[in-house]
Amino acid sequence: MAVSTIAGGLFVTFEGPEGAGKTTQIEFLNEALTHAGYDVFKTREPGGTELGEQLRHLLMRRGGAPVTPEAELLLFGAGRAQHMRERILPHLERGGVVLCDRFLDSTTAYQGYARKLDLAFIAAMHDFSVCGRWPDLTFLLNISLAESRQRTRGRDGAVPNDRFEAEGNDFHRLVHAGFLDLARRYPQRFRVIDAEQPVDAIAAAIWSEVRRALD
Ligand code: Z5A
């Protein structure tokens, strides 16, 4: 099924638990699209702008200032509002392709489903932060909690890298269930990919969906 786009360009986001392979797959897709002649902006959240990278540091660092769930939610929203207006919308309006490593569905999964903040408020915040320009296509790279933990455990020794990695299994189970629920609720936008397959098989599945969307 072809994806309909508004305001030009193609906006693709990658979501999933930590270690699902989002960064790896974005690199493959960026290379394939660039080789095919598309103008690609590859970005990430939190991050993507100078403000966003500063917020990333505040949001992810362990042992920094305390952050309440409500403040955390608004900081992710603030970073996204800047990212959208400064970088993403201008690129889409020029007809380019945007590949974003995590986006608003991560907020719904982490701050909504796992931190249990109000989902209706979060949906309204999304509309405001993205000016109504939601992603066209969202790949949910689906892996089990055990595989996620296996891939990320001890990347920098035994200590978790950041505040989210330091959360317990119950938190990450809620995140995972949240992503799957979102994919069920928005089947036109979501493509759920089994991310425990070999890297090349995943890249081929993603490429075929993106080509169909571009056609
Ligand atoms: N967060 C939030 O709470 N609310 C929000 O709105 C947003 C974010 C936007 C950002 O972390 C944190 O912020 C995130 C949620 C929260 N925290 N968590 N948890 P991040 O995005 O910077 O970090 P991450 O998602 O945890 O990224 P990651 O660990 O780098 O995962 P990844 O990009 O999905 O995976 P990868 O780096 O491509 O691969 C991980 C490893 O697995 C690596 O060694 C690969 O070689 C290996 N790999 C990849 N694919 C495969 C396959 N297919 N088989 C075997 N091994 C593989």
PDB file of C-alpha atoms and ligand atoms in Angstrom:
ATOM      1  CA  MET A   1       0.000   0.000   0.000  1.00  0.00           C
ATOM      2  CA  ALA A   2       1.463   3.377  -1.010  1.00  0.00           C
ATOM      3  CA  VAL A   3       1.853   5.958   1.746  1.00  0.00           C
ATOM      4  CA  SER A   4       0.224   9.345   1.162  1.00  0.00           C
ATOM      5  CA  THR A   5       2.393  12.311   2.124  1.00  0.00           C
ATOM      6  CA  ILE A   6       1.388  15.847   3.001  1.00  0.00           C
ATOM      7  CA  ALA A   7       3.663  18.904   2.767  1.00  0.00           C
ATOM      8  CA  GLY A   8       6.026  17.031   0.409  1.00  0.00           C
ATOM      9  CA  GLY A   9       8.948  14.732   1.068  1.00  0.00           C
ATOM     10  CA  LEU A  10       8.921  11.441   2.921  1.00  0.00           C
ATOM     11  CA  PHE A  11       9.200  11.301   6.696  1.00  0.00           C
ATOM     12  CA  VAL A  12      10.343   7.943   8.073  1.00  0.00           C
ATOM     13  CA  THR A  13      10.834   7.191  11.760  1.00  0.00           C
ATOM     14  CA  PHE A  14      12.413   4.227  13.522  1.00  0.00           C
ATOM     15  CA  GLU A  15      11.138   3.066  16.883  1.00  0.00           C
ATOM     16  CA  GLY A  16      11.640   0.188  19.241  1.00  0.00           C
ATOM     17  CA  PRO A  17      13.300  -0.905  22.454  1.00  0.00           C
ATOM     18  CA  GLU A  18      16.940  -0.086  23.116  1.00  0.00           C
ATOM     19  CA  GLY A  19      19.338  -2.139  21.051  1.00  0.00           C
ATOM     20  CA  ALA A  20      16.659  -3.050  18.491  1.00  0.00           C
ATOM     21  CA  GLY A  21      18.941  -2.012  15.613  1.00  0.00           C
ATOM     22  CA  LYS A  22      17.468   1.401  14.743  1.00  0.00           C
ATOM     23  CA  THR A  23      20.817   3.111  14.258  1.00  0.00           C
ATOM     24  CA  THR A  24      22.168   0.181  12.233  1.00  0.00           C
ATOM     25  CA  GLN A  25      19.145   0.152   9.912  1.00  0.00           C
ATOM     26  CA  ILE A  26      19.079   3.926   9.443  1.00  0.00           C
ATOM     27  CA  GLU A  27      22.693   3.738   8.220  1.00  0.00           C
ATOM     28  CA  PHE A  28      21.760   1.077   5.619  1.00  0.00           C
ATOM     29  CA  LEU A  29      18.689   2.977   4.462  1.00  0.00           C
ATOM     30  CA  ASN A  30      20.541   6.286   4.291  1.00  0.00           C
ATOM     31  CA  GLU A  31      23.172   4.687   2.085  1.00  0.00           C
ATOM     32  CA  ALA A  32      20.602   3.060  -0.212  1.00  0.00           C
ATOM     33  CA  LEU A  33      18.557   6.254  -0.581  1.00  0.00           C
ATOM     34  CA  THR A  34      21.595   8.470  -1.130  1.00  0.00           C
ATOM     35  CA  HIS A  35      22.888   6.031  -3.746  1.00  0.00           C
ATOM     36  CA  ALA A  36      19.491   6.200  -5.472  1.00  0.00           C
ATOM     37  CA  GLY A  37      19.807  10.012  -5.624  1.00  0.00           C
ATOM     38  CA  TYR A  38      17.504  11.112  -2.779  1.00  0.00           C
ATOM     39  CA  ASP A  39      18.283  14.096  -0.589  1.00  0.00           C
ATOM     40  CA  VAL A  40      18.356  12.529   2.887  1.00  0.00           C
ATOM     41  CA  PHE A  41      18.424  14.184   6.306  1.00  0.00           C
ATOM     42  CA  LYS A  42      19.369  11.609   8.935  1.00  0.00           C
ATOM     43  CA  THR A  43      18.649  12.665  12.467  1.00  0.00           C
ATOM     44  CA  ARG A  44      17.729  11.463  15.952  1.00  0.00           C
ATOM     45  CA  GLU A  45      15.760  12.253  19.068  1.00  0.00           C
ATOM     46  CA  PRO A  46      16.449  13.401  21.590  1.00  0.00           C
ATOM     47  CA  GLY A  47      18.785  15.601  19.529  1.00  0.00           C
ATOM     48  CA  GLY A  48      18.843  16.806  15.943  1.00  0.00           C
ATOM     49  CA  THR A  49      19.456  20.506  16.727  1.00  0.00           C
ATOM     50  CA  GLU A  50      21.817  22.387  19.011  1.00  0.00           C
ATOM     51  CA  LEU A  51      19.013  22.788  21.567  1.00  0.00           C
ATOM     52  CA  GLY A  52      17.999  19.156  21.140  1.00  0.00           C
ATOM     53  CA  GLU A  53      21.529  17.879  21.781  1.00  0.00           C
ATOM     54  CA  GLN A  54      21.689  19.985  24.967  1.00  0.00           C
ATOM     55  CA  LEU A  55      18.336  18.563  26.068  1.00  0.00           C
ATOM     56  CA  ARG A  56      19.599  15.062  25.248  1.00  0.00           C
ATOM     57  CA  HIS A  57      22.436  15.545  27.686  1.00  0.00           C
ATOM     58  CA  LEU A  58      20.032  16.741  30.410  1.00  0.00           C
ATOM     59  CA  LEU A  59      17.501  13.986  29.770  1.00  0.00           C
ATOM     60  CA  MET A  60      19.813  10.999  29.503  1.00  0.00           C
ATOM     61  CA  ARG A  61      22.611  11.705  31.958  1.00  0.00           C
ATOM     62  CA  ARG A  62      22.569   9.642  35.121  1.00  0.00           C
ATOM     63  CA  GLY A  63      23.323  11.453  38.360  1.00  0.00           C
ATOM     64  CA  GLY A  64      22.303  14.881  37.030  1.00  0.00           C
ATOM     65  CA  ALA A  65      19.541  17.172  38.323  1.00  0.00           C
ATOM     66  CA  PRO A  66      16.330  15.338  39.299  1.00  0.00           C
ATOM     67  CA  VAL A  67      13.702  15.298  36.515  1.00  0.00           C
ATOM     68  CA  THR A  68      10.027  14.633  37.241  1.00  0.00           C
ATOM     69  CA  PRO A  69       8.067  12.559  34.650  1.00  0.00           C
ATOM     70  CA  GLU A  70       6.037  15.668  33.751  1.00  0.00           C
ATOM     71  CA  ALA A  71       9.155  17.784  33.203  1.00  0.00           C
ATOM     72  CA  GLU A  72      10.711  14.926  31.205  1.00  0.00           C
ATOM     73  CA  LEU A  73       7.651  14.800  28.923  1.00  0.00           C
ATOM     74  CA  LEU A  74       7.709  18.541  28.264  1.00  0.00           C
ATOM     75  CA  LEU A  75      11.448  18.543  27.594  1.00  0.00           C
ATOM     76  CA  PHE A  76      11.044  15.839  24.930  1.00  0.00           C
ATOM     77  CA  GLY A  77       8.179  17.920  23.466  1.00  0.00           C
ATOM     78  CA  ALA A  78      10.267  21.101  23.510  1.00  0.00           C
ATOM     79  CA  GLY A  79      13.150  19.415  21.718  1.00  0.00           C
ATOM     80  CA  ARG A  80      10.763  18.050  19.094  1.00  0.00           C
ATOM     81  CA  ALA A  81       9.094  21.438  18.483  1.00  0.00           C
ATOM     82  CA  GLN A  82      12.542  22.931  17.760  1.00  0.00           C
ATOM     83  CA  HIS A  83      13.668  19.935  15.681  1.00  0.00           C
ATOM     84  CA  MET A  84      10.530  20.001  13.555  1.00  0.00           C
ATOM     85  CA  ARG A  85      10.603  23.720  12.795  1.00  0.00           C
ATOM     86  CA  GLU A  86      14.376  24.143  12.457  1.00  0.00           C
ATOM     87  CA  ARG A  87      15.316  21.023  10.523  1.00  0.00           C
ATOM     88  CA  ILE A  88      12.614  18.476   9.647  1.00  0.00           C
ATOM     89  CA  LEU A  89       9.866  20.595   8.074  1.00  0.00           C
ATOM     90  CA  PRO A  90      12.270  22.646   5.911  1.00  0.00           C
ATOM     91  CA  HIS A  91      13.825  19.431   4.574  1.00  0.00           C
ATOM     92  CA  LEU A  92      10.430  17.881   3.810  1.00  0.00           C
ATOM     93  CA  GLU A  93       9.241  21.077   2.158  1.00  0.00           C
ATOM     94  CA  ARG A  94      12.248  20.863  -0.182  1.00  0.00           C
ATOM     95  CA  GLY A  95      11.014  17.380  -1.133  1.00  0.00           C
ATOM     96  CA  GLY A  96      13.710  15.494   0.789  1.00  0.00           C
ATOM     97  CA  VAL A  97      13.583  12.306   2.833  1.00  0.00           C
ATOM     98  CA  VAL A  98      13.920  12.515   6.623  1.00  0.00           C
ATOM     99  CA  LEU A  99      15.068   9.469   8.614  1.00  0.00           C
ATOM    100  CA  CYS A 100      14.656   9.926  12.338  1.00  0.00           C
ATOM    101  CA  ASP A 101      15.998   7.588  15.031  1.00  0.00           C
ATOM    102  CA  ARG A 102      13.105   7.711  17.543  1.00  0.00           C
ATOM    103  CA  PHE A 103      10.366  10.321  17.391  1.00  0.00           C
ATOM    104  CA  LEU A 104       6.992  10.995  18.947  1.00  0.00           C
ATOM    105  CA  ASP A 105       6.019   7.324  19.386  1.00  0.00           C
ATOM    106  CA  SER A 106       8.924   6.990  21.835  1.00  0.00           C
ATOM    107  CA  THR A 107       7.313   9.713  23.933  1.00  0.00           C
ATOM    108  CA  THR A 108       3.990   7.875  23.908  1.00  0.00           C
ATOM    109  CA  ALA A 109       5.669   4.566  24.781  1.00  0.00           C
ATOM    110  CA  TYR A 110       8.124   5.809  27.438  1.00  0.00           C
ATOM    111  CA  GLN A 111       6.383   8.804  29.020  1.00  0.00           C
ATOM    112  CA  GLY A 112       2.804   7.629  28.305  1.00  0.00           C
ATOM    113  CA  TYR A 113       2.647   3.850  28.649  1.00  0.00           C
ATOM    114  CA  ALA A 114       5.643   3.343  30.955  1.00  0.00           C
ATOM    115  CA  ARG A 115       5.613   6.529  33.086  1.00  0.00           C
ATOM    116  CA  LYS A 116       1.789   6.482  32.926  1.00  0.00           C
ATOM    117  CA  LEU A 117       1.276  10.129  31.956  1.00  0.00           C
ATOM    118  CA  ASP A 118      -1.991  11.119  30.303  1.00  0.00           C
ATOM    119  CA  LEU A 119      -2.166   9.727  26.738  1.00  0.00           C
ATOM    120  CA  ALA A 120      -4.712  12.295  25.514  1.00  0.00           C
ATOM    121  CA  PHE A 121      -2.492  15.147  26.697  1.00  0.00           C
ATOM    122  CA  ILE A 122       0.510  13.523  25.004  1.00  0.00           C
ATOM    123  CA  ALA A 123      -1.386  13.174  21.695  1.00  0.00           C
ATOM    124  CA  ALA A 124      -2.336  16.875  21.840  1.00  0.00           C
ATOM    125  CA  MET A 125       1.287  17.770  22.614  1.00  0.00           C
ATOM    126  CA  HIS A 126       2.404  15.769  19.569  1.00  0.00           C
ATOM    127  CA  ASP A 127       0.072  17.689  17.247  1.00  0.00           C
ATOM    128  CA  PHE A 128       1.419  20.969  18.622  1.00  0.00           C
ATOM    129  CA  SER A 129       5.088  19.961  18.524  1.00  0.00           C
ATOM    130  CA  VAL A 130       4.987  18.585  14.956  1.00  0.00           C
ATOM    131  CA  CYS A 131       2.584  21.225  13.480  1.00  0.00           C
ATOM    132  CA  GLY A 132       0.268  18.363  12.465  1.00  0.00           C
ATOM    133  CA  ARG A 133       2.975  16.838  10.212  1.00  0.00           C
ATOM    134  CA  TRP A 134       3.183  13.268  11.539  1.00  0.00           C
ATOM    135  CA  PRO A 135       5.606  10.692  10.098  1.00  0.00           C
ATOM    136  CA  ASP A 136       4.517   8.955   6.882  1.00  0.00           C
ATOM    137  CA  LEU A 137       6.080   5.627   7.763  1.00  0.00           C
ATOM    138  CA  THR A 138       7.229   4.239  11.111  1.00  0.00           C
ATOM    139  CA  PHE A 139       9.309   1.086  11.424  1.00  0.00           C
ATOM    140  CA  LEU A 140       8.866  -0.640  14.761  1.00  0.00           C
ATOM    141  CA  LEU A 141      11.911  -2.848  15.207  1.00  0.00           C
ATOM    142  CA  ASN A 142      10.517  -5.503  17.474  1.00  0.00           C
ATOM    143  CA  ILE A 143      12.793  -7.460  19.787  1.00  0.00           C
ATOM    144  CA  SER A 144      12.210  -9.260  23.060  1.00  0.00           C
ATOM    145  CA  LEU A 145      13.321  -7.754  26.337  1.00  0.00           C
ATOM    146  CA  ALA A 146      15.871 -10.537  26.737  1.00  0.00           C
ATOM    147  CA  GLU A 147      17.443  -9.783  23.338  1.00  0.00           C
ATOM    148  CA  SER A 148      17.368  -6.041  24.032  1.00  0.00           C
ATOM    149  CA  ARG A 149      19.158  -6.525  27.345  1.00  0.00           C
ATOM    150  CA  GLN A 150      21.634  -8.924  25.738  1.00  0.00           C
ATOM    151  CA  ARG A 151      22.554  -6.404  23.019  1.00  0.00           C
ATOM    152  CA  THR A 152      22.952  -3.439  25.355  1.00  0.00           C
ATOM    153  CA  ARG A 153      24.271  -5.048  28.520  1.00  0.00           C
ATOM    154  CA  GLY A 154      27.623  -3.705  29.566  1.00  0.00           C
ATOM    155  CA  ARG A 155      28.283  -1.642  26.451  1.00  0.00           C
ATOM    156  CA  ASP A 156      30.440   0.525  28.689  1.00  0.00           C
ATOM    157  CA  GLY A 157      31.194  -2.038  31.347  1.00  0.00           C
ATOM    158  CA  ALA A 158      28.561  -3.272  33.805  1.00  0.00           C
ATOM    159  CA  VAL A 159      27.067   0.173  34.504  1.00  0.00           C
ATOM    160  CA  PRO A 160      23.953   1.229  32.505  1.00  0.00           C
ATOM    161  CA  ASN A 161      24.761   4.054  30.093  1.00  0.00           C
ATOM    162  CA  ASP A 162      21.833   6.374  30.812  1.00  0.00           C
ATOM    163  CA  ARG A 163      18.692   7.028  32.873  1.00  0.00           C
ATOM    164  CA  PHE A 164      16.497   4.926  30.584  1.00  0.00           C
ATOM    165  CA  GLU A 165      18.832   1.967  30.342  1.00  0.00           C
ATOM    166  CA  ALA A 166      18.941   2.020  34.155  1.00  0.00           C
ATOM    167  CA  GLU A 167      15.164   1.457  34.421  1.00  0.00           C
ATOM    168  CA  GLY A 168      14.029  -2.026  35.488  1.00  0.00           C
ATOM    169  CA  ASN A 169      12.473  -4.805  33.410  1.00  0.00           C
ATOM    170  CA  ASP A 170       8.893  -3.839  34.350  1.00  0.00           C
ATOM    171  CA  PHE A 171       9.422  -0.377  32.859  1.00  0.00           C
ATOM    172  CA  HIS A 172      10.864  -1.794  29.630  1.00  0.00           C
ATOM    173  CA  ARG A 173       8.012  -4.338  29.379  1.00  0.00           C
ATOM    174  CA  LEU A 174       5.517  -1.456  29.483  1.00  0.00           C
ATOM    175  CA  VAL A 175       7.487   0.393  26.791  1.00  0.00           C
ATOM    176  CA  HIS A 176       7.481  -2.690  24.572  1.00  0.00           C
ATOM    177  CA  ALA A 177       3.739  -3.315  25.067  1.00  0.00           C
ATOM    178  CA  GLY A 178       3.125   0.385  24.369  1.00  0.00           C
ATOM    179  CA  PHE A 179       4.932   0.249  21.023  1.00  0.00           C
ATOM    180  CA  LEU A 180       2.967  -2.841  19.972  1.00  0.00           C
ATOM    181  CA  ASP A 181      -0.284  -1.170  20.966  1.00  0.00           C
ATOM    182  CA  LEU A 182       0.595   1.913  18.903  1.00  0.00           C
ATOM    183  CA  ALA A 183       1.368  -0.294  15.898  1.00  0.00           C
ATOM    184  CA  ARG A 184      -2.040  -1.945  16.258  1.00  0.00           C
ATOM    185  CA  ARG A 185      -3.780   1.425  16.533  1.00  0.00           C
ATOM    186  CA  TYR A 186      -2.028   3.002  13.532  1.00  0.00           C
ATOM    187  CA  PRO A 187      -1.557   0.168  11.015  1.00  0.00           C
ATOM    188  CA  GLN A 188      -1.404   2.530   8.018  1.00  0.00           C
ATOM    189  CA  ARG A 189       1.727   4.229   9.321  1.00  0.00           C
ATOM    190  CA  PHE A 190       3.440   1.412  11.243  1.00  0.00           C
ATOM    191  CA  ARG A 191       5.410  -1.509   9.843  1.00  0.00           C
ATOM    192  CA  VAL A 192       6.392  -4.017  12.506  1.00  0.00           C
ATOM    193  CA  ILE A 193       9.660  -5.752  11.657  1.00  0.00           C
ATOM    194  CA  ASP A 194      11.041  -8.796  13.433  1.00  0.00           C
ATOM    195  CA  ALA A 195      14.366  -7.297  14.515  1.00  0.00           C
ATOM    196  CA  GLU A 196      15.832 -10.613  15.633  1.00  0.00           C
ATOM    197  CA  GLN A 197      16.439 -11.567  11.994  1.00  0.00           C
ATOM    198  CA  PRO A 198      19.874 -11.040  10.426  1.00  0.00           C
ATOM    199  CA  VAL A 199      20.726  -7.396   9.732  1.00  0.00           C
ATOM    200  CA  ASP A 200      20.621  -7.857   5.928  1.00  0.00           C
ATOM    201  CA  ALA A 201      17.147  -9.404   5.958  1.00  0.00           C
ATOM    202  CA  ILE A 202      15.817  -6.502   8.023  1.00  0.00           C
ATOM    203  CA  ALA A 203      17.471  -3.958   5.719  1.00  0.00           C
ATOM    204  CA  ALA A 204      15.909  -5.642   2.661  1.00  0.00           C
ATOM    205  CA  ALA A 205      12.418  -5.591   4.235  1.00  0.00           C
ATOM    206  CA  ILE A 206      12.771  -1.903   5.116  1.00  0.00           C
ATOM    207  CA  TRP A 207      14.107  -0.980   1.672  1.00  0.00           C
ATOM    208  CA  SER A 208      11.200  -2.677  -0.034  1.00  0.00           C
ATOM    209  CA  GLU A 209       8.659  -0.749   2.108  1.00  0.00           C
ATOM    210  CA  VAL A 210      10.421   2.565   1.537  1.00  0.00           C
ATOM    211  CA  ARG A 211      10.627   2.055  -2.217  1.00  0.00           C
ATOM    212  CA  ARG A 212       6.915   1.303  -2.301  1.00  0.00           C
ATOM    213  CA  ALA A 213       6.229   4.495  -0.320  1.00  0.00           C
ATOM    214  CA  LEU A 214       8.408   6.544  -2.694  1.00  0.00           C
ATOM    215  CA  ASP A 215       6.664   5.064  -5.741  1.00  0.00           C
TER     216      ASP A 215
HETATM  217  N1  Z5A B   1      13.250   8.549  24.945  1.00  0.00           N
HETATM  218  C1  Z5A B   1      12.103   8.833  25.648  1.00  0.00           C
HETATM  219  O1  Z5A B   1      11.943   8.406  26.794  1.00  0.00           O
HETATM  220  N2  Z5A B   1      11.149   9.625  25.066  1.00  0.00           N
HETATM  221  C2  Z5A B   1      11.306  10.147  23.837  1.00  0.00           C
HETATM  222  O2  Z5A B   1      10.425  10.874  23.353  1.00  0.00           O
HETATM  223  C3  Z5A B   1      12.514   9.832  23.100  1.00  0.00           C
HETATM  224  C4  Z5A B   1      13.456   9.030  23.695  1.00  0.00           C
HETATM  225  C5  Z5A B   1      12.714  10.388  21.733  1.00  0.00           C
HETATM  226  C6  Z5A B   1      17.295   7.565  23.851  1.00  0.00           C
HETATM  227  O3  Z5A B   1      18.165   6.549  23.677  1.00  0.00           O
HETATM  228  C7  Z5A B   1      16.500   7.263  25.118  1.00  0.00           C
HETATM  229  O4  Z5A B   1      15.538   8.290  25.284  1.00  0.00           O
HETATM  230  C8  Z5A B   1      15.757   5.989  24.939  1.00  0.00           C
HETATM  231  C9  Z5A B   1      14.293   6.328  25.117  1.00  0.00           C
HETATM  232  C10 Z5A B   1      14.287   7.724  25.590  1.00  0.00           C
HETATM  233  N3  Z5A B   1      16.221   5.106  25.910  1.00  0.00           N
HETATM  234  N4  Z5A B   1      16.085   3.899  26.033  1.00  0.00           N
HETATM  235  N5  Z5A B   1      16.124   2.873  26.417  1.00  0.00           N
HETATM  236  P1  Z5A B   1      18.833   6.272  22.279  1.00  0.00           P
HETATM  237  O5  Z5A B   1      17.821   6.318  21.192  1.00  0.00           O
HETATM  238  O6  Z5A B   1      20.016   7.101  22.147  1.00  0.00           O
HETATM  239  O7  Z5A B   1      19.304   4.807  22.593  1.00  0.00           O
HETATM  240  P2  Z5A B   1      18.639   3.457  22.194  1.00  0.00           P
HETATM  241  O8  Z5A B   1      17.375   3.409  21.523  1.00  0.00           O
HETATM  242  O9  Z5A B   1      18.704   2.707  23.443  1.00  0.00           O
HETATM  243  O10 Z5A B   1      19.622   3.151  21.034  1.00  0.00           O
HETATM  244  P3  Z5A B   1      20.585   1.986  20.909  1.00  0.00           P
HETATM  245  O11 Z5A B   1      20.799   1.197  22.124  1.00  0.00           O
HETATM  246  O12 Z5A B   1      21.760   2.572  20.266  1.00  0.00           O
HETATM  247  O13 Z5A B   1      19.763   1.021  20.009  1.00  0.00           O
HETATM  248  P4  Z5A B   1      19.534   0.912  18.475  1.00  0.00           P
HETATM  249  O14 Z5A B   1      19.948   2.154  17.756  1.00  0.00           O
HETATM  250  O15 Z5A B   1      18.163   0.456  18.296  1.00  0.00           O
HETATM  251  O16 Z5A B   1      20.493  -0.287  18.072  1.00  0.00           O
HETATM  252  P5  Z5A B   1      21.910  -0.309  17.302  1.00  0.00           P
HETATM  253  O17 Z5A B   1      22.841   0.695  17.939  1.00  0.00           O
HETATM  254  O18 Z5A B   1      21.707  -0.243  15.867  1.00  0.00           O
HETATM  255  O19 Z5A B   1      22.353  -1.775  17.677  1.00  0.00           O
HETATM  256  C11 Z5A B   1      22.612  -2.169  19.021  1.00  0.00           C
HETATM  257  C12 Z5A B   1      23.555  -3.386  19.014  1.00  0.00           C
HETATM  258  O20 Z5A B   1      22.880  -4.493  18.434  1.00  0.00           O
HETATM  259  C13 Z5A B   1      24.814  -3.172  18.173  1.00  0.00           C
HETATM  260  O21 Z5A B   1      25.857  -3.859  18.786  1.00  0.00           O
HETATM  261  C14 Z5A B   1      24.453  -3.816  16.836  1.00  0.00           C
HETATM  262  O22 Z5A B   1      25.569  -4.255  16.138  1.00  0.00           O
HETATM  263  C15 Z5A B   1      23.586  -4.961  17.287  1.00  0.00           C
HETATM  264  N6  Z5A B   1      22.575  -5.336  16.280  1.00  0.00           N
HETATM  265  C16 Z5A B   1      21.849  -4.503  15.486  1.00  0.00           C
HETATM  266  N7  Z5A B   1      21.018  -5.212  14.701  1.00  0.00           N
HETATM  267  C17 Z5A B   1      21.209  -6.518  15.001  1.00  0.00           C
HETATM  268  C18 Z5A B   1      20.643  -7.741  14.513  1.00  0.00           C
HETATM  269  N8  Z5A B   1      19.685  -7.749  13.581  1.00  0.00           N
HETATM  270  N9  Z5A B   1      21.073  -8.885  15.048  1.00  0.00           N
HETATM  271  C19 Z5A B   1      22.023  -8.894  16.021  1.00  0.00           C
HETATM  272  N10 Z5A B   1      22.620  -7.773  16.526  1.00  0.00           N
HETATM  273  C20 Z5A B   1      22.208  -6.602  16.013  1.00  0.00           C
END
